[in-house]
Short mmCIF file of C-alpha atoms and ligand atoms in Angstrom, two decimals:
data_model
loop_
_atom_site.label_atom_id
_atom_site.label_comp_id
_atom_site.label_asym_id
_atom_site.label_seq_id
_atom_site.Cartn_x
_atom_site.Cartn_y
_atom_site.Cartn_z
CA MET X 1 66.25 -16.46 -58.15
CA GLN X 2 63.39 -18.02 -60.00
CA GLU X 3 62.50 -21.41 -58.68
CA ASN X 4 61.21 -24.06 -61.04
CA ILE X 5 57.98 -25.89 -60.40
CA ASP X 6 58.23 -29.66 -60.36
CA PRO X 7 54.87 -31.20 -61.26
CA TRP X 8 55.98 -34.55 -59.82
CA GLY X 9 57.54 -33.14 -56.67
CA ASP X 10 56.04 -32.46 -53.26
CA VAL X 11 53.07 -30.21 -53.40
CA GLN X 12 53.93 -26.91 -51.78
CA ALA X 13 51.43 -24.35 -50.67
CA GLY X 14 52.19 -20.71 -50.24
CA ASP X 15 53.71 -17.60 -51.73
CA TYR X 16 51.23 -17.30 -54.54
CA ASP X 17 52.07 -13.68 -55.32
CA ARG X 18 55.62 -14.62 -56.08
CA LYS X 19 54.57 -17.53 -58.25
CA MET X 20 52.36 -15.22 -60.26
CA GLU X 21 55.20 -12.84 -60.85
CA ASP X 22 57.78 -15.49 -61.65
CA PHE X 23 55.64 -17.43 -64.07
CA GLY X 24 53.45 -14.77 -65.63
CA ILE X 25 50.20 -15.99 -64.09
CA ASP X 26 47.60 -13.17 -63.95
CA PRO X 27 45.50 -12.44 -60.86
CA MET X 28 41.92 -13.72 -60.99
CA GLU X 29 40.43 -11.03 -58.80
CA PRO X 30 39.74 -8.41 -61.54
CA LEU X 31 37.74 -10.96 -63.54
CA VAL X 32 35.57 -12.48 -60.82
CA ASP X 33 32.68 -10.04 -61.26
CA ARG X 34 32.26 -11.11 -64.86
CA LEU X 35 31.37 -14.65 -63.78
CA PRO X 36 27.68 -15.41 -63.47
CA LYS X 37 27.08 -16.38 -59.83
CA PRO X 38 30.78 -16.76 -59.03
CA HIS X 39 31.55 -19.91 -57.07
CA LYS X 40 32.94 -19.40 -53.56
CA LEU X 41 36.37 -20.64 -54.66
CA PHE X 42 36.46 -17.67 -57.05
CA ARG X 43 34.81 -15.18 -54.67
CA ARG X 44 37.35 -15.97 -51.94
CA ASP X 45 40.47 -15.75 -54.09
CA ILE X 46 41.15 -19.47 -53.64
CA VAL X 47 41.18 -19.76 -57.43
CA TYR X 48 43.68 -16.93 -57.41
CA GLY X 49 45.28 -16.84 -60.85
CA HIS X 50 44.84 -17.60 -64.52
CA ARG X 51 46.20 -17.47 -68.04
CA ASP X 52 43.81 -16.12 -70.69
CA PHE X 53 40.69 -16.81 -68.62
CA GLY X 54 39.17 -13.70 -70.25
CA ARG X 55 38.62 -15.80 -73.38
CA ILE X 56 36.45 -18.19 -71.41
CA LEU X 57 34.45 -15.30 -69.97
CA ASN X 58 33.92 -13.96 -73.50
CA ALA X 59 32.54 -17.32 -74.56
CA VAL X 60 30.26 -17.46 -71.51
CA GLU X 61 29.02 -13.94 -72.23
CA ASN X 62 28.47 -14.60 -75.95
CA GLY X 63 26.95 -17.99 -75.41
CA SER X 64 29.55 -19.54 -77.73
CA PRO X 65 30.95 -23.05 -77.22
CA PHE X 66 33.84 -23.62 -74.85
CA ALA X 67 35.30 -26.58 -73.02
CA MET X 68 36.82 -27.35 -69.66
CA MET X 69 39.48 -30.02 -69.52
CA THR X 70 41.31 -31.46 -66.56
CA GLY X 71 42.88 -34.70 -65.44
CA LEU X 72 43.53 -36.67 -62.32
CA MET X 73 46.22 -39.01 -61.14
CA PRO X 74 44.44 -41.59 -59.06
CA SER X 75 46.07 -42.06 -55.69
CA GLY X 76 44.55 -43.02 -52.38
CA GLN X 77 41.26 -41.77 -51.05
CA PHE X 78 39.31 -38.85 -52.43
CA HIS X 79 39.64 -36.04 -49.88
CA PHE X 80 38.73 -32.37 -49.48
CA GLY X 81 41.87 -31.33 -51.38
CA HIS X 82 40.57 -33.24 -54.42
CA LYS X 83 37.10 -31.82 -53.95
CA MET X 84 38.35 -28.39 -55.01
CA VAL X 85 38.90 -29.51 -58.59
CA ALA X 86 35.60 -31.42 -58.56
CA ASP X 87 33.75 -28.25 -57.49
CA GLN X 88 35.33 -26.34 -60.35
CA ILE X 89 34.50 -29.01 -62.90
CA ILE X 90 30.87 -28.91 -61.83
CA TYR X 91 30.77 -25.11 -61.78
CA HIS X 92 32.15 -24.95 -65.33
CA GLN X 93 29.58 -27.49 -66.42
CA GLU X 94 26.89 -25.21 -65.00
CA LEU X 95 28.37 -22.30 -66.96
CA GLY X 96 27.85 -24.33 -70.13
CA ALA X 97 31.23 -25.96 -70.70
CA GLU X 98 31.68 -29.21 -72.49
CA VAL X 99 33.62 -31.26 -69.91
CA TYR X 100 36.69 -33.45 -70.47
CA VAL X 101 38.20 -35.40 -67.60
CA ALA X 102 41.23 -37.61 -68.22
CA VAL X 103 42.18 -40.35 -65.83
CA ALA X 104 45.98 -40.16 -66.01
CA ASP X 105 46.53 -43.89 -65.79
CA ILE X 106 49.48 -43.77 -68.18
CA GLU X 107 51.07 -41.11 -66.01
CA SER X 108 50.50 -43.02 -62.77
CA TYR X 109 51.86 -46.18 -64.40
CA LEU X 110 55.00 -44.34 -65.56
CA THR X 111 55.67 -42.10 -62.58
CA ARG X 112 54.16 -44.03 -59.65
CA ASP X 113 54.45 -47.66 -60.69
CA MET X 114 50.71 -48.13 -60.49
CA PRO X 115 49.23 -50.94 -62.58
CA LEU X 116 46.66 -49.67 -65.11
CA GLU X 117 43.96 -51.86 -63.65
CA GLU X 118 44.46 -50.44 -60.16
CA ALA X 119 44.39 -46.88 -61.47
CA ARG X 120 41.12 -47.65 -63.16
CA GLU X 121 39.50 -48.98 -60.01
CA PHE X 122 40.63 -46.03 -57.92
CA ALA X 123 39.47 -43.56 -60.52
CA VAL X 124 35.99 -45.01 -60.76
CA GLU X 125 35.41 -45.90 -57.12
CA GLN X 126 37.02 -42.82 -55.60
CA TYR X 127 36.93 -39.99 -58.13
CA LEU X 128 34.03 -40.60 -60.47
CA THR X 129 31.62 -41.71 -57.74
CA ASN X 130 32.38 -38.58 -55.75
CA TYR X 131 32.11 -36.29 -58.80
CA ILE X 132 28.65 -37.65 -59.50
CA ALA X 133 27.60 -37.39 -55.86
CA LEU X 134 28.82 -33.77 -55.85
CA GLY X 135 26.60 -32.96 -58.81
CA LEU X 136 28.36 -33.75 -62.09
CA GLU X 137 25.79 -34.54 -64.79
CA PRO X 138 26.48 -37.01 -67.64
CA GLU X 139 25.46 -34.61 -70.43
CA ASN X 140 28.46 -33.17 -72.23
CA VAL X 141 30.99 -35.11 -70.15
CA ASN X 142 33.86 -37.00 -71.73
CA PHE X 143 35.38 -39.06 -68.94
CA TYR X 144 38.19 -41.18 -70.33
CA PHE X 145 41.29 -43.15 -69.46
CA GLN X 146 44.55 -42.08 -71.11
CA SER X 147 45.24 -45.73 -71.90
CA GLU X 148 41.98 -45.92 -73.83
CA GLY X 149 42.22 -42.65 -75.76
CA SER X 150 41.43 -42.58 -79.48
CA THR X 151 44.03 -43.44 -82.10
CA ASN X 152 44.32 -39.81 -83.06
CA TYR X 153 44.88 -38.79 -79.44
CA HIS X 154 47.79 -41.21 -79.15
CA THR X 155 49.17 -40.18 -82.53
CA MET X 156 49.07 -36.50 -81.61
CA SER X 157 50.80 -37.16 -78.28
CA LYS X 158 53.75 -38.41 -80.33
CA LEU X 159 53.67 -35.84 -83.14
CA PHE X 160 53.87 -33.06 -80.56
CA ALA X 161 57.41 -34.16 -79.71
CA ARG X 162 58.55 -32.33 -82.83
CA ASN X 163 57.39 -28.99 -81.43
CA VAL X 164 59.51 -28.99 -78.30
CA THR X 165 63.23 -28.57 -77.91
CA GLN X 166 65.56 -30.21 -75.42
CA ASN X 167 66.34 -26.79 -73.94
CA GLU X 168 62.71 -26.08 -73.32
CA VAL X 169 62.02 -29.41 -71.76
CA GLU X 170 64.95 -28.87 -69.42
CA ALA X 171 63.86 -25.32 -68.64
CA VAL X 172 60.33 -26.44 -67.87
CA TYR X 173 60.95 -29.75 -66.08
CA GLY X 174 64.59 -29.71 -65.05
CA ASP X 175 65.88 -33.23 -65.50
CA VAL X 176 63.57 -35.29 -67.68
CA ASP X 177 63.54 -39.00 -67.96
CA PRO X 178 61.60 -40.94 -70.64
CA GLU X 179 58.70 -41.57 -68.23
CA LYS X 180 58.24 -37.91 -67.48
CA LEU X 181 58.56 -36.79 -71.08
CA THR X 182 55.99 -39.36 -72.21
CA SER X 183 53.64 -38.30 -69.39
CA ALA X 184 54.05 -34.64 -70.30
CA LEU X 185 53.31 -35.18 -74.00
CA THR X 186 50.33 -37.36 -73.13
CA GLN X 187 49.05 -34.56 -70.93
CA VAL X 188 49.50 -32.06 -73.77
CA ALA X 189 47.33 -34.36 -75.90
CA ASP X 190 44.72 -34.31 -73.09
CA ILE X 191 44.76 -30.54 -72.97
CA LEU X 192 44.54 -30.02 -76.73
CA GLN X 193 42.13 -32.86 -77.45
CA PRO X 194 38.95 -30.73 -77.11
CA GLN X 195 40.23 -28.77 -80.12
CA PHE X 196 41.04 -31.73 -82.35
CA GLU X 197 39.31 -31.55 -85.73
CA GLU X 198 37.01 -34.45 -84.91
CA ARG X 199 35.97 -32.52 -81.78
CA GLY X 200 35.02 -29.41 -83.76
CA GLY X 201 38.41 -27.68 -84.08
CA PRO X 202 39.77 -24.59 -82.27
CA LYS X 203 37.75 -23.31 -79.34
CA PRO X 204 38.37 -21.76 -75.94
CA VAL X 205 39.40 -24.40 -73.40
CA VAL X 206 40.10 -23.81 -69.72
CA VAL X 207 42.19 -26.15 -67.62
CA PRO X 208 41.67 -25.75 -63.85
CA VAL X 209 44.71 -26.99 -61.93
CA GLY X 210 46.88 -26.50 -58.87
CA THR X 211 49.98 -24.39 -59.47
CA ASP X 212 52.19 -27.49 -59.61
CA GLN X 213 50.68 -28.32 -63.01
CA ASP X 214 51.67 -25.02 -64.62
CA PRO X 215 54.71 -26.46 -66.45
CA HIS X 216 52.35 -28.72 -68.42
CA ILE X 217 50.12 -25.76 -69.22
CA ARG X 218 53.06 -23.74 -70.55
CA LEU X 219 54.19 -26.65 -72.68
CA ALA X 220 50.68 -27.17 -74.06
CA ARG X 221 50.38 -23.46 -74.90
CA ASP X 222 53.72 -23.45 -76.71
CA ILE X 223 52.89 -26.56 -78.68
CA ALA X 224 49.44 -25.16 -79.53
CA SER X 225 51.01 -22.17 -81.20
CA ARG X 226 53.66 -24.17 -83.10
CA PHE X 227 51.97 -27.32 -84.32
CA SER X 228 51.52 -27.13 -88.09
CA GLY X 229 49.07 -29.99 -88.69
CA GLN X 230 46.04 -27.98 -87.54
CA ASP X 231 45.22 -24.71 -85.74
CA PHE X 232 44.87 -24.59 -81.97
CA ALA X 233 43.87 -21.72 -79.71
CA LYS X 234 46.19 -21.47 -76.72
CA PRO X 235 44.46 -23.20 -73.83
CA ALA X 236 43.52 -21.04 -70.84
CA SER X 237 44.11 -22.11 -67.26
CA THR X 238 43.14 -21.29 -63.70
CA TYR X 239 45.18 -21.96 -60.56
CA HIS X 240 43.89 -22.76 -57.12
CA LYS X 241 45.60 -22.58 -53.77
CA PHE X 242 46.28 -25.83 -51.97
CA MET X 243 44.59 -26.74 -48.73
CA ARG X 244 47.03 -27.42 -45.98
CA GLY X 245 46.98 -30.67 -44.05
CA LEU X 246 44.91 -30.83 -40.87
CA GLN X 247 48.05 -30.65 -38.76
CA GLY X 248 49.45 -27.74 -40.79
CA GLY X 249 52.10 -28.80 -43.28
CA LYS X 250 51.27 -30.81 -46.35
CA MET X 251 48.02 -32.59 -47.13
CA SER X 252 49.16 -35.99 -48.26
CA SER X 253 47.30 -39.05 -49.49
CA SER X 254 49.76 -41.23 -47.60
CA ASP X 255 48.89 -39.67 -44.22
CA PRO X 256 45.19 -40.14 -43.30
CA ASN X 257 45.59 -37.73 -40.37
CA SER X 258 46.39 -34.92 -42.78
CA TYR X 259 43.06 -35.07 -44.62
CA ILE X 260 39.38 -35.85 -44.33
CA ALA X 261 38.17 -38.19 -47.03
CA LEU X 262 34.66 -37.82 -48.42
CA THR X 263 34.08 -41.43 -47.39
CA ASP X 264 35.29 -40.93 -43.80
CA ASP X 265 32.81 -41.86 -41.13
CA PRO X 266 31.35 -38.50 -39.93
CA GLU X 267 32.37 -39.11 -36.32
CA GLU X 268 35.88 -40.04 -37.32
CA ALA X 269 36.02 -36.83 -39.39
CA CYS X 270 34.95 -34.85 -36.31
CA GLU X 271 37.76 -36.39 -34.30
CA LYS X 272 40.20 -35.27 -36.97
CA ILE X 273 38.79 -31.74 -36.65
CA ASP X 274 39.26 -31.95 -32.88
CA ARG X 275 42.93 -32.73 -33.40
CA ALA X 276 43.47 -30.16 -36.17
CA LYS X 277 45.82 -27.20 -35.95
CA THR X 278 44.20 -23.87 -35.19
CA GLY X 279 45.37 -20.30 -35.05
CA GLY X 280 43.85 -19.79 -31.61
CA LYS X 281 46.00 -18.55 -28.73
CA GLN X 282 47.37 -20.88 -26.06
CA SER X 283 45.14 -19.68 -23.27
CA ARG X 284 41.55 -18.59 -23.18
CA GLU X 285 42.58 -15.19 -21.82
CA ALA X 286 45.12 -14.59 -24.57
CA GLN X 287 42.57 -15.59 -27.21
CA ARG X 288 39.95 -13.21 -25.75
CA LYS X 289 42.50 -10.42 -25.73
CA HIS X 290 44.36 -10.88 -29.03
CA GLY X 291 42.10 -13.05 -31.15
CA ALA X 292 43.14 -15.90 -33.45
CA ASP X 293 45.72 -15.90 -36.19
CA ILE X 294 43.35 -17.01 -38.94
CA GLU X 295 46.10 -17.46 -41.53
CA GLU X 296 47.38 -20.34 -39.42
CA ASP X 297 44.02 -21.99 -38.89
CA VAL X 298 43.24 -25.07 -40.96
CA VAL X 299 39.76 -25.41 -39.46
CA PHE X 300 38.82 -21.97 -40.73
CA GLU X 301 40.28 -23.06 -44.07
CA LEU X 302 37.86 -26.01 -44.17
CA LEU X 303 34.95 -23.63 -43.59
CA ALA X 304 36.11 -21.13 -46.21
CA PHE X 305 37.08 -23.64 -48.90
CA HIS X 306 34.21 -26.07 -48.42
CA LEU X 307 31.73 -25.94 -45.61
CA ILE X 308 30.22 -22.45 -45.58
CA ASP X 309 28.67 -20.97 -48.70
CA ASP X 310 27.16 -17.88 -47.15
CA ASP X 311 29.71 -15.03 -47.36
CA GLU X 312 28.03 -13.00 -44.64
CA ARG X 313 28.13 -15.87 -42.21
CA LEU X 314 31.78 -16.60 -42.96
CA ARG X 315 32.70 -12.93 -42.55
CA GLU X 316 30.99 -12.81 -39.17
CA ILE X 317 32.83 -15.94 -38.00
CA HIS X 318 36.07 -14.41 -39.25
CA ARG X 319 35.38 -11.22 -37.32
CA GLN X 320 34.45 -12.92 -34.06
CA TYR X 321 37.32 -15.35 -34.19
CA SER X 322 39.99 -12.81 -35.12
CA GLU X 323 38.76 -10.38 -32.46
CA GLY X 324 38.74 -13.03 -29.75
CA GLU X 325 34.99 -13.20 -29.26
CA MET X 326 35.15 -16.78 -30.48
CA LEU X 327 37.44 -19.50 -29.15
CA SER X 328 39.02 -22.30 -31.20
CA GLY X 329 36.77 -24.84 -29.49
CA GLU X 330 33.73 -22.93 -30.68
CA LEU X 331 35.08 -22.69 -34.20
CA LYS X 332 35.61 -26.43 -34.17
CA GLU X 333 32.03 -27.02 -33.04
CA ILE X 334 30.79 -25.08 -36.07
CA ALA X 335 33.09 -27.04 -38.37
CA LYS X 336 32.04 -30.38 -36.91
CA GLU X 337 28.37 -29.65 -37.26
CA GLU X 338 28.80 -28.60 -40.89
CA MET X 339 31.08 -31.55 -41.59
CA ARG X 340 28.65 -34.06 -40.11
CA SER X 341 25.73 -32.90 -42.19
CA PHE X 342 27.84 -32.56 -45.34
CA LEU X 343 29.26 -36.08 -45.05
CA ARG X 344 25.94 -37.71 -44.17
CA GLU X 345 24.24 -36.20 -47.17
CA HIS X 346 27.18 -36.80 -49.47
CA GLN X 347 27.48 -40.44 -48.51
CA GLU X 348 23.82 -41.00 -49.26
CA ARG X 349 24.32 -39.42 -52.65
CA ARG X 350 27.28 -41.70 -53.24
CA GLU X 351 24.97 -44.67 -52.98
CA GLU X 352 22.82 -43.28 -55.78
CA ALA X 353 25.92 -42.28 -57.73
CA HIS X 354 26.98 -45.92 -57.93
CA GLU X 355 23.86 -46.68 -59.87
CA ARG X 356 24.53 -43.87 -62.35
CA MET X 357 28.11 -44.81 -63.10
CA GLN X 358 27.35 -46.51 -66.40
CA GLU X 359 25.89 -43.31 -67.85
CA PHE X 360 29.39 -41.85 -67.64
CA LEU X 361 31.49 -44.85 -68.51
CA ALA X 362 29.44 -45.72 -71.59
CA ARG X 363 30.38 -42.37 -73.10
CA SER X 364 34.13 -42.65 -72.85
N1 LIG H 1 49.35 -34.50 -64.22
C1 LIG H 1 48.09 -34.35 -63.55
C2 LIG H 1 48.27 -34.72 -62.06
O1 LIG H 1 49.34 -34.97 -61.63
C3 LIG H 1 47.00 -35.20 -64.15
C4 LIG H 1 46.62 -34.82 -65.56
C5 LIG H 1 46.71 -35.60 -66.66
C6 LIG H 1 46.06 -33.58 -66.00
N2 LIG H 1 46.23 -34.98 -67.77
C7 LIG H 1 45.82 -33.75 -67.41
C8 LIG H 1 45.73 -32.38 -65.39
C9 LIG H 1 45.28 -32.70 -68.16
C10 LIG H 1 45.20 -31.36 -66.15
C11 LIG H 1 44.97 -31.53 -67.54
O2 LIG H 1 47.34 -34.71 -61.32
#
């Protein structure tokens, strides 16, 4: 039976093939070669699926305007799970996208009881600072808070209600309460905003998200095709896999042992790597003989998702580790060394990022 996705439920990793089939998400793999200098998240099938991403590639190839839009619900510390979206935002900016990033403070107020002011502080101190330190440039970036969107943005978020039926809302979200419905329609306004008339009208827009956000994408695409006040192109989307927590299981903002934050002290981060779950065998002998089960290894995941850019090097580590030439302890040493130098450099860049904050906030 088809299982619904709950965008406000627990984030589940896994079974991506089935999700693609159930929800009509297309595989990314056939399109990757069309990307100029594909980012490692695309090369490694971590961004595994899409809807209509071909339209974005056409725009990139023709040099015509396109936008990338995504949003964040501020919660807790900015960790390597969050970095995946940041990397994609920056990559799309490099491809020439106009960038829209919504801080979902209305959503976190409605669904997580977070005061607007607190959401704002988190978003700036945790998310924006890290985005800038990771390489986001202020040109062409619209970073805004839902609670401070334009009049037209708020008007549209209400007008869209006419283009959805009760049946659909129930099919997409299951049980909906007023908070969720308001959050969903606000998010549709986020997603369609780059195409508003005052923003230049219809254009290709891609929304990079985790699979849990797909219900919102489907709703936005339906509303785009039905709204009669102006024309919209159906927004495109890409879907990334989730990183697992360091102990296996879920990566969760409420459990600091499940993640490494980009502000963690490098030595503390290394201790978390020491305690992380691996796919290595119990004994040295068994590991030498049978090799590691890499699918089960969250340390390898850190290397593949974040710490090693060079495909050749990663492939060689994969080979040695899966054939038993390399032990888990050795894999962890590689990860710790990469992590240390990444965090040191990143944390220096965060200092500079603080000074550049106003360039971004002035524009919203
Ligand atoms: N609902 C998203 C989350 O839970 C945040 C969000 C708000 C969003 N507006 C968006 C995501 C627009 C993508 C596009 O994280």
